[in-house]
CSV table of C-alpha atoms in Angstrom, one decimal:
chain,number,residue,atom,x,y,z
S,2,UNK,CA,235.6,-109.5,-18.8
S,3,UNK,CA,234.2,-106.8,-16.5
S,4,UNK,CA,237.5,-104.9,-16.6
S,5,UNK,CA,237.9,-105.0,-20.5
S,6,UNK,CA,238.8,-101.6,-21.9
S,7,UNK,CA,236.3,-102.2,-24.8
S,8,UNK,CA,232.6,-101.4,-24.3
S,9,UNK,CA,230.4,-104.6,-24.4
S,10,UNK,CA,227.2,-105.2,-26.3
S,11,UNK,CA,224.9,-108.0,-25.1
S,12,UNK,CA,222.9,-109.8,-27.9
S,13,UNK,CA,220.0,-111.9,-26.6
S,14,UNK,CA,218.3,-114.2,-29.1
S,15,UNK,CA,217.2,-117.9,-28.9
S,16,UNK,CA,218.0,-118.3,-32.6
S,17,UNK,CA,221.6,-119.2,-33.4
S,18,UNK,CA,221.5,-117.9,-36.9
S,19,UNK,CA,220.2,-114.6,-35.7
S,20,UNK,CA,223.0,-114.4,-33.2
S,21,UNK,CA,225.6,-115.1,-35.8
S,22,UNK,CA,224.1,-112.5,-38.2
S,23,UNK,CA,224.1,-109.8,-35.4
S,24,UNK,CA,227.7,-110.6,-34.5
S,25,UNK,CA,228.7,-110.2,-38.2
S,26,UNK,CA,226.8,-106.9,-38.6
S,27,UNK,CA,228.3,-105.4,-35.4
S,28,UNK,CA,231.9,-106.8,-35.7
S,29,UNK,CA,233.1,-103.6,-37.4
S,30,UNK,CA,232.2,-101.5,-34.3
S,31,UNK,CA,235.2,-102.9,-32.5
S,32,UNK,CA,233.1,-103.5,-29.4
S,33,UNK,CA,233.1,-106.7,-27.3
S,34,UNK,CA,230.2,-108.8,-28.3
S,35,UNK,CA,228.5,-111.1,-25.8
S,36,UNK,CA,225.7,-113.5,-26.6
S,37,UNK,CA,222.9,-115.0,-24.6
S,38,UNK,CA,220.3,-117.6,-25.9
S,39,UNK,CA,217.6,-117.0,-23.3
S,40,UNK,CA,216.3,-114.4,-20.9
S,41,UNK,CA,217.7,-116.4,-17.9
S,42,UNK,CA,221.2,-116.3,-19.5
S,43,UNK,CA,220.9,-112.6,-20.2
S,44,UNK,CA,220.1,-111.9,-16.5
S,45,UNK,CA,223.2,-113.8,-15.5
S,46,UNK,CA,225.3,-111.9,-17.9
S,47,UNK,CA,224.2,-108.5,-16.6
S,48,UNK,CA,225.1,-109.6,-13.1
S,49,UNK,CA,228.7,-110.2,-14.1
S,50,UNK,CA,229.5,-107.1,-16.2
S,51,UNK,CA,228.3,-103.8,-17.5
S,52,UNK,CA,227.2,-103.3,-21.2
S,53,UNK,CA,227.0,-100.2,-23.4
S,54,UNK,CA,223.7,-101.6,-24.9
S,55,UNK,CA,221.5,-104.7,-25.0
S,56,UNK,CA,219.9,-106.1,-28.2
S,57,UNK,CA,216.9,-108.1,-27.0
S,58,UNK,CA,214.7,-110.4,-29.1
S,59,UNK,CA,211.1,-109.9,-28.1
S,60,UNK,CA,209.8,-113.5,-28.4
S,61,UNK,CA,211.9,-116.2,-26.7
S,62,UNK,CA,210.9,-119.4,-24.9
S,63,UNK,CA,210.8,-119.2,-21.1
S,64,UNK,CA,211.2,-115.6,-20.1
S,65,UNK,CA,210.3,-113.4,-23.0
S,66,UNK,CA,212.1,-110.1,-24.0
S,67,UNK,CA,209.6,-107.9,-22.2
S,68,UNK,CA,209.9,-109.7,-18.8
S,69,UNK,CA,213.7,-109.9,-19.2
S,70,UNK,CA,214.0,-106.2,-19.9
S,71,UNK,CA,211.8,-105.4,-16.9
S,72,UNK,CA,214.0,-107.5,-14.6
S,73,UNK,CA,217.2,-106.0,-16.0
S,74,UNK,CA,215.7,-102.5,-15.2
S,75,UNK,CA,215.0,-103.6,-11.6
S,76,UNK,CA,218.7,-104.2,-10.9
S,77,UNK,CA,220.7,-101.3,-9.8
S,78,UNK,CA,223.8,-102.1,-11.9
S,79,UNK,CA,221.9,-102.4,-15.2
S,80,UNK,CA,219.1,-99.9,-14.4
S,81,UNK,CA,220.2,-97.4,-17.1
S,82,UNK,CA,221.6,-99.8,-19.7
S,83,UNK,CA,220.0,-99.0,-23.1
S,84,UNK,CA,217.8,-101.9,-24.4
S,85,UNK,CA,216.8,-102.2,-28.1
S,86,UNK,CA,214.1,-104.7,-28.9
S,87,UNK,CA,214.3,-106.8,-32.0
S,88,UNK,CA,211.3,-108.6,-33.5
S,89,UNK,CA,210.8,-110.7,-36.7
S,90,UNK,CA,207.1,-109.7,-37.0
S,91,UNK,CA,205.5,-106.4,-37.7
S,92,UNK,CA,204.3,-105.5,-34.2
S,93,UNK,CA,201.2,-103.5,-33.4
S,94,UNK,CA,201.3,-100.3,-31.4
S,95,UNK,CA,200.2,-102.0,-28.2
S,96,UNK,CA,203.3,-104.3,-28.4
S,97,UNK,CA,205.6,-101.4,-29.1
S,98,UNK,CA,204.1,-99.5,-26.2
S,99,UNK,CA,204.6,-102.6,-24.0
S,100,UNK,CA,208.3,-102.7,-25.1
S,101,UNK,CA,208.9,-99.0,-24.2
S,102,UNK,CA,207.1,-99.6,-20.9
S,103,UNK,CA,209.5,-102.4,-20.1
S,104,UNK,CA,212.4,-100.0,-20.5
S,105,UNK,CA,213.3,-100.1,-24.2
S,106,UNK,CA,215.0,-97.1,-25.8
S,107,UNK,CA,214.2,-98.3,-29.4
S,108,UNK,CA,212.2,-101.0,-31.2
S,109,UNK,CA,213.6,-102.4,-34.5
S,110,UNK,CA,211.8,-104.9,-36.8
S,111,UNK,CA,213.9,-107.6,-38.5
S,112,UNK,CA,215.5,-107.8,-40.9
S,113,UNK,CA,217.5,-104.9,-39.7
S,114,UNK,CA,219.4,-102.5,-41.8
S,115,UNK,CA,223.1,-102.9,-40.8
S,116,UNK,CA,224.1,-99.3,-41.2
S,117,UNK,CA,221.2,-98.1,-39.1
S,118,UNK,CA,221.8,-100.6,-36.3
S,119,UNK,CA,225.5,-99.8,-36.2
S,120,UNK,CA,224.9,-96.1,-36.1
S,121,UNK,CA,222.5,-96.4,-33.2
S,122,UNK,CA,224.8,-98.7,-31.2
S,123,UNK,CA,227.8,-96.5,-32.0
S,124,UNK,CA,226.1,-93.6,-30.1
S,125,UNK,CA,225.4,-95.8,-27.1
S,126,UNK,CA,229.0,-97.2,-27.1
S,127,UNK,CA,230.4,-93.7,-27.3
S,128,UNK,CA,228.2,-92.6,-24.4
S,129,UNK,CA,229.3,-95.6,-22.4
S,130,UNK,CA,233.0,-94.9,-23.0
S,131,UNK,CA,232.6,-91.3,-22.0
S,132,UNK,CA,230.7,-92.2,-18.9
S,133,UNK,CA,233.4,-94.8,-18.0
S,134,UNK,CA,236.1,-92.2,-18.4
S,135,UNK,CA,234.2,-89.7,-16.4
S,136,UNK,CA,233.7,-92.2,-13.6
S,137,UNK,CA,237.4,-93.0,-13.6
S,138,UNK,CA,238.2,-89.3,-13.5
S,139,UNK,CA,235.8,-88.8,-10.6
S,140,UNK,CA,237.2,-91.8,-8.8
S,141,UNK,CA,240.7,-90.5,-9.2
S,142,UNK,CA,239.7,-87.0,-8.1
S,143,UNK,CA,238.0,-88.5,-5.0
S,144,UNK,CA,241.1,-90.5,-4.2
S,145,UNK,CA,243.3,-87.4,-4.7
S,146,UNK,CA,240.9,-85.4,-2.4
S,147,UNK,CA,241.1,-88.2,0.2
S,148,UNK,CA,244.9,-88.1,0.0
S,149,UNK,CA,244.9,-84.4,0.5
S,150,UNK,CA,242.5,-84.6,3.5
S,151,UNK,CA,244.7,-87.3,5.0
S,152,UNK,CA,247.8,-85.2,4.4
S,153,UNK,CA,246.1,-82.2,5.9
S,154,UNK,CA,245.1,-84.2,9.0
S,155,UNK,CA,248.6,-85.6,9.3
S,156,UNK,CA,250.2,-82.1,9.1
S,157,UNK,CA,247.6,-80.7,11.6
S,158,UNK,CA,248.3,-83.6,14.0
S,159,UNK,CA,252.0,-83.1,13.6
S,160,UNK,CA,251.7,-79.4,14.2
S,161,UNK,CA,249.7,-80.2,17.3
S,162,UNK,CA,252.3,-82.7,18.5
S,163,UNK,CA,255.1,-80.2,17.9
S,164,UNK,CA,253.2,-77.5,19.9
S,165,UNK,CA,252.7,-80.0,22.7
S,166,UNK,CA,256.4,-80.9,22.7
S,167,UNK,CA,257.4,-77.2,22.6
S,168,UNK,CA,255.1,-76.6,25.6
S,169,UNK,CA,256.7,-79.4,27.5
S,170,UNK,CA,260.2,-78.1,26.7
S,171,UNK,CA,259.1,-74.6,27.9
S,172,UNK,CA,257.8,-76.1,31.2
S,173,UNK,CA,261.1,-78.0,31.7
S,174,UNK,CA,263.2,-74.9,30.9
S,175,UNK,CA,261.1,-72.6,33.0
S,176,UNK,CA,261.4,-74.9,36.0
S,177,UNK,CA,265.1,-75.3,35.6
S,178,UNK,CA,265.6,-71.5,35.4
S,179,UNK,CA,263.3,-70.8,38.3
S,180,UNK,CA,264.4,-73.6,40.6
S,181,UNK,CA,268.0,-74.0,39.9
S,182,UNK,CA,269.2,-70.6,38.8
S,183,UNK,CA,266.8,-68.7,41.0
S,184,UNK,CA,267.8,-70.6,44.1
S,185,UNK,CA,271.5,-70.3,43.3
S,186,UNK,CA,271.2,-66.5,42.9
S,187,UNK,CA,269.3,-66.2,46.2
S,188,UNK,CA,271.9,-68.3,48.0
S,189,UNK,CA,274.7,-66.2,46.5
S,190,UNK,CA,272.9,-63.1,47.8
S,191,UNK,CA,272.8,-64.4,51.3
S,192,UNK,CA,276.5,-65.5,51.1
S,193,UNK,CA,277.5,-62.0,50.1
S,194,UNK,CA,275.5,-60.5,53.0
S,195,UNK,CA,277.1,-62.9,55.4
S,196,UNK,CA,280.6,-62.2,54.1
S,197,UNK,CA,280.0,-58.4,54.5
S,198,UNK,CA,279.1,-58.9,58.2
S,199,UNK,CA,282.2,-60.9,58.8
S,200,UNK,CA,284.6,-58.3,57.5
S,201,UNK,CA,286.8,-56.1,59.8
S,202,UNK,CA,285.6,-52.7,60.9
S,203,UNK,CA,288.1,-50.9,58.7
S,204,UNK,CA,286.9,-52.7,55.6
S,205,UNK,CA,283.2,-52.7,56.5
S,206,UNK,CA,282.3,-49.5,54.8
S,207,UNK,CA,283.9,-50.4,51.4
S,208,UNK,CA,282.7,-54.0,51.6
S,209,UNK,CA,279.2,-52.9,52.6
S,210,UNK,CA,279.0,-50.7,49.5
S,211,UNK,CA,280.2,-53.4,47.2
S,212,UNK,CA,278.0,-56.1,48.7
S,213,UNK,CA,275.0,-53.8,48.4
S,214,UNK,CA,275.8,-53.1,44.8
S,215,UNK,CA,276.3,-56.8,44.2
S,216,UNK,CA,273.0,-57.6,46.0
S,217,UNK,CA,271.2,-55.1,43.9
S,218,UNK,CA,272.6,-56.6,40.7
S,219,UNK,CA,271.6,-60.1,41.9
S,220,UNK,CA,268.1,-58.8,42.6
S,221,UNK,CA,267.9,-57.5,39.0
S,222,UNK,CA,269.1,-60.9,37.8
S,223,UNK,CA,266.5,-62.7,39.9
S,224,UNK,CA,263.7,-60.5,38.6
S,225,UNK,CA,265.0,-61.2,35.0
S,226,UNK,CA,265.0,-64.9,35.8
S,227,UNK,CA,261.4,-64.7,37.1
S,228,UNK,CA,260.3,-62.7,34.0
S,229,UNK,CA,261.9,-65.1,31.6
S,230,UNK,CA,260.6,-68.1,33.4
S,231,UNK,CA,257.0,-66.6,33.4
S,232,UNK,CA,257.3,-65.9,29.7
S,233,UNK,CA,258.2,-69.5,29.0
S,234,UNK,CA,255.5,-71.0,31.2
S,235,UNK,CA,253.6,-69.0,33.9
S,236,UNK,CA,253.5,-70.8,37.1
S,237,UNK,CA,250.0,-69.5,37.7
S,238,UNK,CA,248.7,-71.4,34.8
S,239,UNK,CA,249.8,-74.7,36.3
S,240,UNK,CA,249.2,-73.8,40.0
S,241,UNK,CA,246.0,-71.8,40.0
S,242,UNK,CA,244.5,-72.4,36.6
S,243,UNK,CA,243.5,-70.7,33.3
S,244,UNK,CA,241.3,-68.0,34.7
S,245,UNK,CA,243.9,-66.7,37.1
S,246,UNK,CA,246.6,-67.0,34.3
S,247,UNK,CA,244.4,-64.8,32.0
S,248,UNK,CA,243.9,-62.2,34.7
S,249,UNK,CA,247.7,-62.2,35.5
S,250,UNK,CA,248.7,-61.9,31.9
S,251,UNK,CA,246.2,-59.0,31.4
S,252,UNK,CA,247.7,-57.1,34.3
S,253,UNK,CA,251.3,-57.8,33.1
S,254,UNK,CA,250.3,-56.5,29.6
S,255,UNK,CA,248.7,-53.4,31.1
S,256,UNK,CA,251.8,-52.7,33.2
S,257,UNK,CA,254.2,-53.2,30.3
S,258,UNK,CA,252.3,-51.4,27.6
S,259,UNK,CA,250.1,-48.9,29.4
S,260,UNK,CA,247.1,-50.2,27.4
S,261,UNK,CA,244.2,-50.7,29.8
S,262,UNK,CA,243.1,-54.4,29.9
S,263,UNK,CA,239.8,-55.4,31.4
S,264,UNK,CA,239.1,-59.1,32.1
S,265,UNK,CA,235.6,-60.6,32.7
S,266,UNK,CA,235.5,-64.1,34.1
S,267,UNK,CA,232.5,-66.2,35.2
S,268,UNK,CA,232.1,-66.4,39.0
S,269,UNK,CA,232.5,-70.2,39.0
S,270,UNK,CA,234.8,-70.8,36.2
S,271,UNK,CA,236.0,-74.4,35.8
S,272,UNK,CA,239.3,-74.9,34.1
S,273,UNK,CA,239.5,-77.3,31.1
S,274,UNK,CA,242.2,-79.9,30.7
S,275,UNK,CA,245.9,-78.9,30.4
S,276,UNK,CA,246.1,-79.0,26.6
S,277,UNK,CA,243.0,-76.7,26.2
S,278,UNK,CA,244.2,-74.4,29.0
S,279,UNK,CA,247.5,-74.0,27.3
S,280,UNK,CA,246.0,-73.4,23.9
S,281,UNK,CA,243.6,-70.7,25.1
S,282,UNK,CA,246.4,-69.0,27.1
S,283,UNK,CA,248.8,-69.0,24.2
S,284,UNK,CA,246.1,-67.6,21.9
S,285,UNK,CA,245.4,-64.9,24.4
S,286,UNK,CA,249.1,-64.1,24.6
S,287,UNK,CA,249.4,-63.9,20.8
S,288,UNK,CA,246.3,-61.6,20.5
S,289,UNK,CA,247.7,-59.2,23.1
S,290,UNK,CA,251.0,-59.2,21.2
S,291,UNK,CA,249.2,-58.3,18.0
S,292,UNK,CA,247.3,-55.5,19.8
S,293,UNK,CA,250.6,-54.0,21.2
S,294,UNK,CA,252.3,-54.2,17.8
S,295,UNK,CA,249.6,-53.3,15.3
S,296,UNK,CA,246.4,-52.0,16.8
S,297,UNK,CA,247.3,-48.6,18.2
S,298,UNK,CA,244.7,-49.3,20.9
S,299,UNK,CA,244.2,-47.8,24.3
S,300,UNK,CA,241.8,-50.4,25.7
S,301,UNK,CA,241.4,-54.2,25.5
S,302,UNK,CA,238.4,-56.1,26.8
S,303,UNK,CA,238.6,-59.8,27.5
S,304,UNK,CA,235.7,-62.2,28.2
S,305,UNK,CA,236.1,-65.8,29.0
S,306,UNK,CA,233.0,-68.0,29.5
S,307,UNK,CA,231.7,-71.5,29.2
S,308,UNK,CA,229.2,-72.2,26.4
S,309,UNK,CA,225.5,-72.5,27.4
S,310,UNK,CA,225.5,-76.3,26.8
S,311,UNK,CA,228.7,-76.7,28.9
S,312,UNK,CA,230.6,-78.4,26.1
S,313,UNK,CA,233.0,-75.7,25.2
S,314,UNK,CA,234.8,-72.5,26.1
S,315,UNK,CA,234.4,-69.2,24.4
S,316,UNK,CA,236.9,-66.3,24.6
S,317,UNK,CA,236.3,-62.8,23.1
S,318,UNK,CA,239.1,-60.2,22.8
S,319,UNK,CA,238.0,-56.7,21.7
S,320,UNK,CA,240.3,-53.7,21.2
S,321,UNK,CA,239.5,-50.1,20.3
S,322,UNK,CA,242.3,-49.8,17.8
S,323,UNK,CA,242.5,-49.1,14.1
S,324,UNK,CA,240.7,-52.3,13.1
S,325,UNK,CA,242.2,-55.1,11.1
S,326,UNK,CA,241.4,-55.2,7.3
S,327,UNK,CA,240.2,-58.3,5.5
S,328,UNK,CA,243.2,-58.2,3.2
S,329,UNK,CA,245.5,-58.5,6.2
S,330,UNK,CA,243.6,-61.6,7.4
S,331,UNK,CA,243.8,-63.2,4.0
S,332,UNK,CA,247.4,-62.3,3.4
S,333,UNK,CA,249.8,-65.3,3.1
S,334,UNK,CA,252.2,-63.4,5.3
S,335,UNK,CA,249.7,-63.2,8.2
S,336,UNK,CA,251.4,-66.2,9.9
S,337,UNK,CA,250.1,-65.1,13.4
S,338,UNK,CA,246.5,-65.7,12.6
S,339,UNK,CA,247.4,-68.8,10.7
S,340,UNK,CA,249.1,-70.2,13.8
S,341,UNK,CA,246.1,-69.3,15.9
S,342,UNK,CA,243.7,-71.0,13.6
S,343,UNK,CA,245.8,-74.2,13.6
S,344,UNK,CA,245.8,-74.2,17.4
S,345,UNK,CA,242.0,-73.9,17.4
S,346,UNK,CA,241.5,-76.5,14.7
S,347,UNK,CA,243.5,-79.0,16.6
S,348,UNK,CA,240.5,-79.1,19.0
S,349,UNK,CA,237.8,-78.9,16.3
S,350,UNK,CA,237.2,-75.3,17.4
S,351,UNK,CA,236.7,-72.0,15.5
S,352,UNK,CA,238.3,-68.6,15.4
S,353,UNK,CA,236.5,-65.6,13.9
S,354,UNK,CA,238.0,-62.1,13.4
S,355,UNK,CA,235.9,-59.0,12.7
S,356,UNK,CA,237.5,-55.7,12.1
S,357,UNK,CA,236.1,-52.3,11.1
S,358,UNK,CA,238.4,-49.5,10.2
S,359,UNK,CA,238.7,-47.1,13.1
S,360,UNK,CA,236.3,-49.2,15.1
S,361,UNK,CA,238.7,-51.8,16.5
S,362,UNK,CA,238.9,-55.6,16.2
S,363,UNK,CA,236.9,-58.4,17.7
S,364,UNK,CA,238.4,-61.9,17.9
S,365,UNK,CA,236.1,-64.8,19.0
S,366,UNK,CA,237.6,-68.2,19.9
S,367,UNK,CA,235.6,-71.3,20.6
S,368,UNK,CA,237.1,-74.6,21.7
S,369,UNK,CA,235.0,-77.6,22.5
S,370,UNK,CA,235.9,-79.3,25.8
S,371,UNK,CA,235.0,-82.8,24.7
S,372,UNK,CA,236.3,-83.8,21.2
S,373,UNK,CA,238.3,-86.6,19.7
S,374,UNK,CA,241.9,-85.6,19.3
S,375,UNK,CA,243.5,-85.7,15.8
S,376,UNK,CA,245.2,-89.0,14.9
S,377,UNK,CA,248.4,-89.2,12.9
S,378,UNK,CA,248.1,-91.5,9.9
S,379,UNK,CA,251.2,-93.4,9.0
């Protein structure tokens, strides 16, 4: 009954003839008509289902209409259900005031005029139907929003997982290149030097020149291996920590681009866990890349510090370049900053970018050091 698509009207009267007459008058409304022969039965009815309106006889044995209406109003489910009082006698103003005080929206004296009663109830039925449709729409919208939030959380968790997998692959490849290829090239260099020493005197000059040229080429390859390995995963990040890795990357950036890079670290900086260290380092690398490509800057200042409450890390990167525009930040093609924000959001952190034309750009990154990791929802 509670799930019926038709709005219900509750008719409360202890007189069977009055109940039948009301049902006959209201049948043409097309609403679901429910009857109750006492105040107690009416209270049970409103516990089971919602009604568009309640027609309540004032005088009934046991609990009268006034008391029943007051008790209906006290219940959360039926607090706003319209109640129309019906009485067979001409009531004085005091009784009418008592009815309105009990929660009535109207007071009708029997015998009722069918057209008037139907018109009044049709309004309440229409309002009830509109309210029910609105509630259904709101519930559907809430469910859709929840699905979108869940989908967003899943995508963010998946992106975080993919970044973690990519970092692990970089670590593995960097170690393979550094350990295997680097050692093999170093051994080859020693073999060539040994071979040159063992050659005859007549061949020594030619062999020495060729071996020297080969050794020089191997040195270049070794340096390339180290550079590629460091680009994939700097050893300093794993061996010494985030602070040293930031300082090393800044010096490498300055050497490679000629842009002066100043780093400020706290005297007793404590490295966060591996995931946060990696995230902050990768964000720093991306910001330096943006400076080199787009900023036209001559100086970059970097500050890494712990938050005052000790529950997070704060990094600020400031350049003196052309200054990023808001349109560039909001552009759908600005994938670099989108990726940075996703990295930060994976740790419930924040990333703020402020740019003034001709005044440079300031990027502030905050990452909490103690936060629940995103969970992938199946």
